[in-house]
Short mmCIF file of C-alpha atoms in Angstrom, two decimals:
data_model
loop_
_atom_site.label_atom_id
_atom_site.label_comp_id
_atom_site.label_asym_id
_atom_site.label_seq_id
_atom_site.Cartn_x
_atom_site.Cartn_y
_atom_site.Cartn_z
CA MET Y 26 -6.47 4.89 15.16
CA PHE Y 27 -5.51 2.50 17.96
CA TYR Y 28 -7.01 -0.96 18.16
CA PRO Y 29 -6.56 -3.18 21.20
CA GLU Y 30 -4.24 -6.13 20.87
CA ILE Y 31 -6.40 -9.22 21.00
CA LYS Y 32 -5.29 -12.83 20.95
CA TYR Y 33 -7.01 -15.00 18.37
CA PRO Y 34 -6.97 -18.68 17.49
CA ASN Y 35 -3.93 -19.63 15.50
CA ALA Y 36 -3.93 -19.45 11.71
CA ARG Y 37 -4.42 -23.22 11.30
CA VAL Y 38 -7.98 -23.90 10.17
CA ARG Y 39 -9.40 -26.57 12.46
CA GLU Y 40 -12.59 -26.96 10.43
CA ASN Y 41 -12.50 -25.80 6.84
CA ALA Y 42 -16.00 -24.49 6.18
CA GLU Y 43 -17.61 -24.00 2.80
CA HIS Y 44 -16.56 -20.61 1.40
CA VAL Y 45 -17.45 -18.50 4.45
CA SER Y 46 -14.65 -18.74 6.97
CA GLU Y 47 -15.79 -19.99 10.36
CA LYS Y 48 -13.41 -17.42 11.80
CA ILE Y 49 -15.83 -14.71 10.70
CA ILE Y 50 -18.72 -16.42 12.47
CA GLN Y 51 -16.60 -17.00 15.57
CA ALA Y 52 -15.62 -13.32 15.58
CA ILE Y 53 -19.27 -12.28 15.17
CA TRP Y 54 -20.12 -14.29 18.28
CA ASN Y 55 -17.08 -13.05 20.21
CA PHE Y 56 -17.86 -9.37 19.56
CA LEU Y 57 -21.65 -9.91 19.57
CA PHE Y 58 -22.27 -8.28 16.21
CA ILE Y 59 -25.82 -9.55 16.40
CA ARG Y 60 -29.15 -8.19 17.60
CA VAL Y 61 -29.04 -10.00 20.93
CA ASP Y 62 -32.58 -9.01 21.94
CA GLU Y 63 -33.95 -10.96 18.95
CA MET Y 64 -32.14 -14.21 19.71
CA LYS Y 65 -34.24 -17.38 19.73
CA THR Y 66 -33.52 -21.03 19.22
CA THR Y 67 -34.63 -22.59 15.96
CA THR Y 68 -37.66 -23.90 17.88
CA GLY Y 69 -38.63 -20.38 19.03
CA ILE Y 70 -37.33 -20.33 22.60
CA PRO Y 71 -35.89 -16.92 23.68
CA ILE Y 72 -32.11 -16.80 24.28
CA ARG Y 73 -30.29 -14.37 26.53
CA ILE Y 74 -26.48 -14.19 26.54
CA LEU Y 75 -25.13 -13.67 30.04
CA ASP Y 76 -21.54 -14.46 29.01
CA GLN Y 77 -20.60 -15.45 25.44
CA GLY Y 78 -17.60 -17.38 26.74
CA THR Y 79 -13.86 -17.28 26.06
CA TRP Y 80 -12.64 -17.82 22.50
CA ASN Y 81 -10.85 -21.18 22.48
CA HIS Y 82 -7.35 -21.40 20.99
CA ASP Y 83 -7.08 -25.18 20.92
CA GLU Y 84 -8.99 -28.32 20.15
CA GLY Y 85 -12.58 -28.50 21.30
CA PRO Y 86 -15.56 -26.13 21.33
CA ASP Y 87 -14.98 -22.63 19.98
CA PHE Y 88 -16.05 -20.86 23.20
CA ARG Y 89 -15.49 -22.09 26.72
CA ASN Y 90 -17.23 -21.24 29.98
CA ALA Y 91 -20.23 -19.48 28.50
CA LYS Y 92 -23.37 -18.66 30.44
CA ILE Y 93 -26.60 -18.69 28.43
CA GLN Y 94 -30.25 -18.38 29.48
CA ILE Y 95 -32.53 -20.43 27.24
CA GLY Y 96 -36.14 -19.84 28.18
CA ASP Y 97 -36.23 -20.06 31.97
CA ASN Y 98 -33.09 -22.18 32.25
CA VAL Y 99 -29.64 -20.69 32.88
CA LEU Y 100 -26.95 -22.98 31.50
CA SER Y 101 -23.17 -22.89 31.93
CA GLY Y 102 -20.91 -24.64 29.45
CA ASP Y 103 -19.50 -24.31 25.93
CA VAL Y 104 -20.68 -22.84 22.64
CA GLU Y 105 -19.81 -24.38 19.27
CA ILE Y 106 -19.80 -22.30 16.07
CA HIS Y 107 -20.47 -23.62 12.57
CA LEU Y 108 -21.45 -22.39 9.15
CA LYS Y 109 -24.33 -24.88 9.02
CA THR Y 110 -26.05 -27.02 11.63
CA SER Y 111 -25.21 -30.20 9.71
CA HIS Y 112 -21.51 -29.52 10.21
CA TRP Y 113 -21.83 -30.80 13.77
CA ASP Y 114 -22.09 -34.32 12.37
CA GLN Y 115 -19.72 -33.69 9.47
CA HIS Y 116 -17.01 -32.72 11.96
CA HIS Y 117 -17.76 -35.80 14.09
CA HIS Y 118 -18.62 -33.95 17.28
CA SER Y 119 -21.30 -36.42 18.35
CA GLY Y 120 -19.78 -38.77 20.92
CA ASN Y 121 -16.60 -36.70 21.14
CA PRO Y 122 -15.97 -36.09 24.88
CA HIS Y 123 -14.47 -32.67 24.13
CA TYR Y 124 -17.96 -31.49 23.12
CA LYS Y 125 -20.03 -33.04 25.90
CA ASN Y 126 -20.48 -29.67 27.67
CA VAL Y 127 -21.80 -27.74 24.65
CA ILE Y 128 -24.97 -25.89 25.69
CA LEU Y 129 -25.61 -23.96 22.48
CA HIS Y 130 -24.88 -24.45 18.78
CA ALA Y 131 -24.56 -21.07 16.98
CA VAL Y 132 -24.71 -21.36 13.17
CA LEU Y 133 -24.94 -18.96 10.29
CA GLU Y 134 -27.53 -21.17 8.57
CA ASN Y 135 -29.78 -23.84 10.05
CA ASP Y 136 -30.10 -26.66 7.52
CA ARG Y 137 -31.72 -29.27 9.80
CA ILE Y 138 -35.38 -29.59 10.66
CA ALA Y 139 -34.73 -30.95 14.14
CA PRO Y 140 -31.33 -29.93 15.59
CA HIS Y 141 -30.24 -32.33 18.32
CA LEU Y 142 -29.21 -29.53 20.75
CA PRO Y 143 -30.30 -25.90 21.25
CA THR Y 144 -29.37 -24.02 18.09
CA VAL Y 145 -29.48 -20.34 17.13
CA GLU Y 146 -29.42 -19.25 13.48
CA LEU Y 147 -27.45 -16.00 13.16
CA ARG Y 148 -27.93 -14.98 9.54
CA HIS Y 149 -31.22 -13.11 10.15
CA ILE Y 150 -30.06 -11.24 13.27
CA LEU Y 151 -26.68 -9.90 12.10
CA ASN Y 152 -25.93 -6.21 12.62
CA GLY Y 153 -25.56 -5.55 8.89
CA THR Y 154 -24.41 -7.59 5.91
CA LEU Y 155 -21.49 -9.97 6.21
CA ALA Y 156 -19.38 -7.55 4.17
CA GLN Y 157 -20.15 -4.66 6.54
CA ILE Y 158 -19.51 -6.79 9.61
CA ALA Y 159 -16.26 -8.16 8.16
CA ALA Y 160 -15.06 -4.59 7.70
CA LYS Y 161 -15.72 -3.85 11.38
CA LEU Y 162 -14.13 -7.12 12.48
CA ASN Y 163 -11.09 -6.51 10.32
CA ALA Y 164 -10.65 -3.16 12.03
CA LEU Y 165 -10.31 -5.08 15.28
CA THR Y 166 -8.06 -7.81 13.91
CA ASN Y 167 -5.94 -8.17 10.79
CA PRO Y 168 -7.09 -6.60 7.49
CA ASP Y 169 -6.30 -9.81 5.55
CA TYR Y 170 -7.42 -12.22 8.28
CA PHE Y 171 -10.73 -13.54 6.95
CA CYS Y 172 -9.86 -14.10 3.29
CA HIS Y 173 -6.44 -15.62 3.86
CA ASP Y 174 -7.46 -19.11 4.93
CA GLN Y 175 -10.25 -19.38 2.35
CA ILE Y 176 -8.52 -17.91 -0.72
CA GLN Y 177 -8.07 -21.35 -2.29
CA GLU Y 178 -11.87 -21.56 -2.57
CA VAL Y 179 -11.64 -18.87 -5.29
CA PRO Y 180 -10.42 -19.98 -8.75
CA ALA Y 181 -6.88 -18.77 -9.35
CA SER Y 182 -7.98 -17.19 -12.65
CA LYS Y 183 -10.57 -15.08 -10.82
CA VAL Y 184 -7.98 -13.88 -8.30
CA HIS Y 185 -5.57 -13.08 -11.14
CA ASP Y 186 -8.22 -11.10 -13.07
CA TRP Y 187 -9.23 -9.15 -9.96
CA ILE Y 188 -5.61 -8.22 -9.27
CA LEU Y 189 -5.18 -7.00 -12.87
CA MET Y 190 -8.40 -5.00 -12.65
CA ASN Y 191 -7.11 -3.31 -9.51
CA GLY Y 192 -3.89 -2.53 -11.37
CA VAL Y 193 -5.92 -0.69 -14.01
CA MET Y 194 -7.85 1.16 -11.28
CA ARG Y 195 -4.60 2.26 -9.66
CA LEU Y 196 -3.24 3.59 -12.95
CA GLU Y 197 -6.46 5.46 -13.71
CA ASN Y 198 -6.41 6.99 -10.22
CA LYS Y 199 -2.91 8.34 -10.92
CA VAL Y 200 -3.96 9.65 -14.33
CA ASP Y 201 -6.97 11.38 -12.75
CA LYS Y 202 -4.72 12.98 -10.13
CA TYR Y 203 -2.61 14.55 -12.86
CA ARG Y 204 -5.75 15.42 -14.82
CA THR Y 205 -6.87 17.49 -11.83
CA THR Y 206 -3.46 19.20 -11.76
CA VAL Y 207 -3.73 20.08 -15.46
CA LYS Y 208 -7.24 21.43 -14.93
CA ASN Y 209 -6.58 23.47 -11.77
CA ASP Y 210 -2.95 24.62 -12.07
CA ASN Y 211 -1.33 26.68 -14.78
CA LEU Y 212 1.60 24.31 -15.30
CA ASP Y 213 3.21 22.94 -18.43
CA TRP Y 214 4.04 19.26 -18.86
CA ASN Y 215 7.67 19.74 -17.80
CA GLU Y 216 6.66 21.38 -14.53
CA ILE Y 217 4.11 18.61 -13.90
CA LEU Y 218 6.77 15.95 -14.47
CA TYR Y 219 9.23 17.82 -12.25
CA ARG Y 220 6.75 18.05 -9.37
CA GLY Y 221 5.84 14.40 -9.78
CA LEU Y 222 9.53 13.51 -9.68
CA MET Y 223 10.05 15.57 -6.52
CA ASP Y 224 7.07 13.85 -4.90
CA ALA Y 225 8.51 10.42 -5.77
CA LEU Y 226 11.92 11.37 -4.36
CA GLY Y 227 10.26 12.40 -1.10
CA TYR Y 228 9.32 8.76 -0.52
CA SER Y 229 6.73 8.33 2.25
CA LYS Y 230 8.16 10.64 4.91
CA ASN Y 231 9.23 13.73 2.97
CA ARG Y 232 6.70 14.11 0.16
CA LYS Y 233 5.33 17.33 1.60
CA PRO Y 234 8.66 19.20 1.99
CA PHE Y 235 9.80 18.04 -1.46
CA GLY Y 236 6.54 19.44 -2.82
CA GLN Y 237 7.17 22.76 -1.06
CA LEU Y 238 10.69 22.86 -2.46
CA ALA Y 239 9.39 22.22 -5.99
CA GLU Y 240 7.04 25.20 -5.66
CA LYS Y 241 9.80 27.48 -4.36
CA VAL Y 242 12.31 26.49 -7.04
CA PRO Y 243 10.42 25.78 -10.29
CA TYR Y 244 11.64 23.52 -13.05
CA ALA Y 245 12.07 26.32 -15.59
CA PHE Y 246 14.77 27.97 -13.47
CA LEU Y 247 16.74 24.75 -12.99
CA LYS Y 248 16.36 23.87 -16.66
CA GLN Y 249 17.92 27.20 -17.60
CA LEU Y 250 20.88 26.53 -15.31
CA ALA Y 251 21.39 23.11 -16.88
CA ALA Y 252 21.24 24.60 -20.38
CA GLU Y 253 23.66 27.47 -19.69
CA GLN Y 254 26.33 25.70 -17.62
CA LYS Y 255 28.63 22.75 -18.12
CA GLU Y 256 27.33 19.55 -16.55
CA GLU Y 257 29.66 19.52 -13.52
CA THR Y 258 29.01 23.20 -12.79
CA ALA Y 259 25.26 22.72 -13.18
CA ILE Y 260 25.30 19.78 -10.75
CA MET Y 261 26.96 21.94 -8.10
CA SER Y 262 24.65 24.93 -8.76
CA ILE Y 263 21.43 22.90 -8.65
CA GLN Y 264 22.51 21.13 -5.47
CA ALA Y 265 23.42 24.39 -3.74
CA ILE Y 266 20.13 26.10 -4.64
CA LEU Y 267 17.87 23.18 -3.72
CA LEU Y 268 19.74 22.37 -0.50
CA GLY Y 269 19.86 26.04 0.47
CA VAL Y 270 16.21 26.85 -0.26
CA GLY Y 271 15.28 23.58 1.41
CA GLY Y 272 17.01 24.71 4.62
CA LEU Y 273 19.35 21.74 4.44
CA LEU Y 274 22.64 23.70 4.51
CA GLU Y 275 22.04 24.74 8.11
CA PHE Y 276 24.44 22.24 9.66
CA SER Y 277 27.22 22.44 7.07
CA LYS Y 278 29.45 24.54 9.40
CA ASN Y 279 29.77 21.51 11.69
CA ALA Y 280 31.56 19.54 9.01
CA GLU Y 281 35.07 18.32 9.56
CA ALA Y 282 37.91 20.45 8.20
CA ASP Y 283 38.69 18.27 5.18
CA LEU Y 284 35.09 18.63 3.99
CA ILE Y 285 34.87 22.40 4.31
CA PRO Y 286 35.80 23.31 0.69
CA PHE Y 287 32.76 21.47 -0.67
CA MET Y 288 30.49 23.09 1.93
CA VAL Y 289 31.96 26.52 1.41
CA ARG Y 290 31.37 26.33 -2.33
CA LEU Y 291 27.74 25.26 -1.86
CA GLU Y 292 27.14 28.17 0.50
CA GLN Y 293 28.82 30.62 -1.87
CA ILE Y 294 26.60 29.55 -4.76
CA TYR Y 295 23.49 29.67 -2.59
CA GLY Y 296 24.45 33.12 -1.27
CA GLU Y 297 24.85 34.47 -4.82
CA PHE Y 298 21.50 32.96 -5.77
CA GLN Y 299 19.71 34.61 -2.84
CA LYS Y 300 21.11 38.05 -3.68
CA SER Y 301 19.08 38.12 -6.86
CA ASN Y 302 16.13 35.93 -5.90
CA SER Y 303 15.40 36.39 -2.17
CA ILE Y 304 13.38 33.19 -1.80
CA PRO Y 305 12.55 32.51 1.88
CA PRO Y 306 14.24 29.20 2.74
CA MET Y 307 12.47 26.33 4.38
CA ASP Y 308 13.34 25.31 7.92
CA ILE Y 309 15.30 22.19 8.78
CA SER Y 310 12.35 21.17 10.98
CA ASP Y 311 10.18 20.84 7.87
CA TRP Y 312 12.03 17.61 7.05
CA LYS Y 313 11.66 14.25 8.73
CA LEU Y 314 15.18 12.94 9.32
CA PHE Y 315 14.71 10.87 12.46
CA ARG Y 316 14.95 7.08 12.12
CA MET Y 317 15.48 7.29 8.39
CA ARG Y 318 17.68 5.05 6.31
CA PRO Y 319 20.73 6.93 5.04
CA SER Y 320 19.79 6.06 1.45
CA ASN Y 321 16.48 7.92 1.86
CA PHE Y 322 17.96 11.18 3.18
CA PRO Y 323 16.75 14.21 1.19
CA THR Y 324 20.35 15.38 0.71
CA LEU Y 325 21.06 12.29 -1.40
CA ARG Y 326 17.82 12.60 -3.36
CA ILE Y 327 18.59 16.24 -4.16
CA ALA Y 328 22.12 15.34 -5.24
CA GLY Y 329 20.68 12.64 -7.52
CA LEU Y 330 18.12 15.04 -8.96
CA SER Y 331 20.82 17.63 -9.67
CA LYS Y 332 22.63 15.12 -11.86
CA VAL Y 333 19.43 14.08 -13.66
CA LEU Y 334 18.73 17.70 -14.58
CA ALA Y 335 22.32 18.62 -15.38
CA ARG Y 336 22.98 15.75 -17.76
CA LEU Y 337 19.80 16.55 -19.71
CA GLY Y 338 21.43 19.89 -20.49
CA ASN Y 339 19.33 21.85 -22.96
CA GLN Y 340 16.88 18.95 -23.34
CA SER Y 341 13.62 19.19 -21.39
CA PHE Y 342 11.89 16.31 -19.61
CA THR Y 343 9.19 16.06 -22.27
CA GLU Y 344 11.71 16.17 -25.10
CA ALA Y 345 13.73 13.35 -23.54
CA LEU Y 346 10.67 11.21 -22.85
CA ASP Y 347 9.03 11.93 -26.22
CA ARG Y 348 12.20 10.98 -28.06
CA ILE Y 349 12.01 7.58 -26.39
CA THR Y 350 8.28 7.07 -27.09
CA HIS Y 351 8.98 7.62 -30.80
CA LEU Y 352 11.37 4.67 -30.93
CA SER Y 353 9.75 1.94 -32.99
CA ASP Y 354 10.63 -0.78 -30.47
CA ASN Y 355 8.44 0.07 -27.48
CA THR Y 356 9.92 -2.82 -25.46
CA GLN Y 357 12.95 -0.55 -24.93
CA TRP Y 358 11.00 2.42 -23.61
CA VAL Y 359 10.97 1.50 -19.91
CA HIS Y 360 14.70 0.66 -19.84
CA ARG Y 361 15.53 3.95 -21.57
CA TRP Y 362 13.36 5.89 -19.11
CA MET Y 363 15.06 4.22 -16.19
CA ASP Y 364 18.43 5.22 -17.63
CA LEU Y 365 17.27 8.84 -17.44
CA PHE Y 366 16.58 8.68 -13.72
CA GLU Y 367 19.12 6.23 -12.29
CA VAL Y 368 22.10 8.03 -10.71
CA SER Y 369 25.21 6.39 -9.26
CA SER Y 370 26.95 7.85 -6.22
CA PHE Y 371 29.42 10.63 -6.96
CA GLY Y 372 31.72 13.05 -5.15
CA TYR Y 373 31.02 13.80 -1.52
CA TRP Y 374 27.83 11.74 -1.59
CA SER Y 375 29.68 8.52 -2.41
CA HIS Y 376 30.32 7.95 1.32
CA HIS Y 377 28.10 10.50 3.09
CA TYR Y 378 24.45 11.28 3.54
CA TRP Y 379 24.82 14.32 5.83
CA TRP Y 380 27.41 16.91 6.75
CA GLY Y 381 30.54 15.53 8.37
CA ASP Y 382 29.35 11.94 8.75
CA THR Y 383 32.71 10.55 7.64
CA GLY Y 384 32.48 7.08 6.20
CA LYS Y 385 28.92 6.43 7.36
CA ARG Y 386 27.41 5.43 4.03
CA ASP Y 387 28.05 2.63 1.59
CA PRO Y 388 28.55 3.81 -2.01
CA GLN Y 389 25.05 2.89 -3.16
CA ASP Y 390 23.21 4.62 -5.99
CA LEU Y 391 21.64 7.99 -5.22
CA ILE Y 392 18.64 7.02 -7.34
CA GLY Y 393 18.70 3.26 -7.81
CA LYS Y 394 16.73 0.85 -9.96
CA GLN Y 395 13.98 0.48 -7.37
CA ARG Y 396 13.39 4.21 -6.98
CA SER Y 397 13.74 4.77 -10.73
CA SER Y 398 11.10 2.12 -11.43
CA GLU Y 399 8.75 3.79 -8.96
CA ILE Y 400 9.25 7.10 -10.77
CA ILE Y 401 8.34 5.37 -14.04
CA VAL Y 402 5.20 3.82 -12.56
CA ASN Y 403 3.98 6.78 -10.49
CA VAL Y 404 5.00 9.68 -12.73
CA VAL Y 405 6.08 8.79 -16.26
CA PHE Y 406 3.31 6.35 -17.17
CA PRO Y 407 0.35 8.38 -15.85
CA VAL Y 408 1.65 11.74 -17.10
CA LEU Y 409 2.46 10.45 -20.59
CA ILE Y 410 -0.83 8.55 -20.82
CA LEU Y 411 -2.68 11.75 -19.94
CA LYS Y 412 -0.52 13.88 -22.27
CA THR Y 413 -1.02 11.57 -25.26
CA GLU Y 414 -4.74 11.37 -24.49
CA ILE Y 415 -5.12 15.16 -24.45
CA GLU Y 416 -2.94 15.59 -27.54
CA ASN Y 417 -4.78 12.79 -29.42
CA GLU Y 418 -1.67 10.64 -29.86
CA THR Y 419 -3.77 7.48 -29.83
CA ALA Y 420 -1.11 5.07 -31.11
CA ILE Y 421 1.44 6.06 -28.45
CA ASN Y 422 -1.26 6.03 -25.76
CA ARG Y 423 -2.11 2.44 -26.71
CA LYS Y 424 1.55 1.41 -26.65
CA LEU Y 425 1.96 2.95 -23.21
CA ARG Y 426 -1.00 0.99 -21.85
CA ASP Y 427 0.28 -2.20 -23.49
CA LEU Y 428 3.66 -1.72 -21.82
CA TYR Y 429 2.02 -1.21 -18.43
CA GLN Y 430 0.33 -4.59 -18.88
CA SER Y 431 3.34 -6.51 -20.19
CA VAL Y 432 6.64 -5.16 -18.79
CA SER Y 433 7.97 -6.85 -15.67
CA SER Y 434 7.89 -4.84 -12.48
CA PHE Y 435 11.15 -3.96 -10.70
CA GLU Y 436 9.39 -3.06 -7.46
CA LYS Y 437 10.22 -5.02 -4.32
CA ASN Y 438 8.65 -4.14 -0.99
CA SER Y 439 7.02 -5.68 2.05
CA VAL Y 440 3.50 -4.96 0.81
CA LEU Y 441 4.00 -6.99 -2.36
CA THR Y 442 5.52 -9.82 -0.34
CA THR Y 443 2.66 -9.79 2.16
CA MET Y 444 -0.08 -9.71 -0.47
CA SER Y 445 1.55 -12.49 -2.50
CA LYS Y 446 1.63 -14.62 0.65
CA GLN Y 447 -1.96 -13.76 1.63
CA LEU Y 448 -3.26 -14.60 -1.84
CA LYS Y 449 -1.02 -17.71 -2.10
CA LEU Y 450 0.48 -16.58 -5.39
CA PRO Y 451 3.25 -18.56 -7.07
CA ALA Y 452 6.76 -17.11 -6.86
CA GLN Y 453 7.37 -15.47 -10.22
CA LYS Y 454 7.96 -12.11 -11.86
CA HIS Y 455 4.87 -9.96 -12.28
CA SER Y 456 3.96 -7.23 -14.71
CA ILE Y 457 3.78 -3.61 -13.60
CA GLN Y 458 -0.01 -3.83 -13.79
CA PHE Y 459 -0.10 -6.95 -11.60
CA ALA Y 460 2.24 -5.48 -8.98
CA GLN Y 461 0.22 -2.28 -8.88
CA GLY Y 462 -2.93 -4.37 -8.52
CA LEU Y 463 -1.49 -6.02 -5.41
CA LEU Y 464 -0.70 -2.60 -3.94
CA GLN Y 465 -4.25 -1.42 -4.71
CA LEU Y 466 -5.73 -4.54 -3.11
CA HIS Y 467 -3.61 -3.94 -0.01
CA ARG Y 468 -5.09 -0.45 0.22
CA ARG Y 469 -8.58 -1.95 0.00
CA CYS Y 470 -7.74 -4.27 2.90
CA GLU Y 471 -6.29 -1.41 4.95
CA GLU Y 472 -9.52 0.54 4.41
CA PHE Y 473 -11.59 -2.56 5.25
CA ASN Y 474 -13.34 -2.22 1.88
CA CYS Y 475 -14.72 -5.78 1.92
CA ALA Y 476 -18.09 -4.68 0.56
CA ASP Y 477 -16.49 -3.62 -2.73
CA CYS Y 478 -14.06 -6.55 -3.12
CA SER Y 479 -14.67 -9.23 -5.73
CA ILE Y 480 -12.69 -11.84 -3.78
CA PHE Y 481 -14.76 -11.33 -0.64
CA GLU Y 482 -17.96 -11.44 -2.70
CA MET Y 483 -16.95 -14.79 -4.20
CA LEU Y 484 -16.15 -16.14 -0.75
CA VAL Y 485 -19.36 -15.13 1.01
CA GLY Y 486 -21.57 -15.88 -2.00
CA GLU Y 487 -25.22 -16.25 -1.03
CA TYR Y 488 -24.52 -15.04 2.52
CA ARG Y 489 -23.54 -11.59 1.35
#
C-alpha cells in the first residue's frame, strides 16, 4: 500500500506531555479524526473548522494560519494543541508573543472550569478510541512514531517483560505452524525439518521457489544418496540434482572455458538423474535474482545444503539433533546444532556465486553463523519443541524452552537495531527469546496493532 510522503515536526519533543504524546493529538487535529459536526467550545458555542491550519515545524503554536468559525464569528489565526487545558500555563504561553494570535485551544481533556480562551475538548468527539486512531495515524506516518518519544514514561521492567512475552508468542506461532503441517501433511519429522531448512535458506526473496524445490526433490531421496556415496561424490550429486531440478543449470553453457569441467559434470549427473526420474524442472524465472547480494544467491545456498546432507552420511536430521539433545550439558546444544548447519566455502563456490562470474565473490561461508542461527531459531527449536511435546519427552521439552530463554542470540539485522533504538534499550547481548520478542513487536508496529500492545496501553492509560 502506498502512503503519501508527509512532512512532520522534527523528533525533538517541544512539550513533553504526560503519557499521551502531544504528537498524537496534533496528528488527530491535522487529519481531523474527530466528529467535526459535534464540535463545541467548553462553554457550548458551536465550532466550525474552515481550515485547520498548517502543522508548525518550529517554535510557536502547533498550527498556523487556521480559519475557525466560533458561533457567528469567523476568526483567522493559530491553533494550539495540548493534552490538558492547564498545560497552557504550565508551558508559559501566557504573555509569550509567539502565542498572541491563538484563536482556539484544542485539548484532549479540559481540566479548567473557566478556560481563558476558546477551548474545544476532543476526547468525547474522537472517531474511535485512541488506540484505533493511532493505528490509522501510524499508517500515514511512521509505525513507531507515537511511542518513541514517550517510551521513557513506561518502566523499563514493563518494557522488558512485554518484549519477552512477545518472544514467547513468536515461538508458539512457529510451533503452531509446524503443528498444522504435522496435522495436514503426511510427512515424517525428517521431511518437516528438511522443508523448514529449505524455507530458511530461501531467505525473504526465494522462500517460495525453495519450497517448490523441496517438494520436487524430497529429503528421503537425498538422504539415500548421502548414505550410499562418499561425501565428496554425494556433494556433487546433490548439487547437480537440486540445481538441475531448480532450473538453475540453464546458464552453465555460458561459463568460461576453464570452468567447463565442473559444469559438464553437474549436467552429466543431472542428465542421468532425469533418465530414471523425469521430474519437470523449474524455470529460471521462478527465482528472484535481481538486486540480490551474492551471498544470498540460491546457487550458494544449494551448495551449502549439499554439504550439510552429505557430511551427515547415513545419519538422519532427527538422529543428529536427538543425539545432541541427549547430551547432559544442554548449554552445548545450540553450538552443536550450529556446527551441523554452518558450511565454509569450498570448490568452485569459494569465489563464485553464478556461472562464469570469475573472481566476483569473496570467500565467505556458504551458510554462516548468522544464517545458521536463524535456522536454529526458526526450524530446530519449534520443530523439536513440537516433537518432544507430541512424544511426551517432557524433560527435553523443558530444557529446550529454557535454552530459548537463556542462550544469547547471534542474530544481527536492521529490525533489531531499529527496535532497540525505538525502545531506548541499553547496548548489550540479548537472549534468543528477547531478540525474537523485538522482531514480533516490530511486526505489531508494521500492522499498526496499537490496540493490542501493552506498551501503548500503558502510555495512553485512562485515555484509551
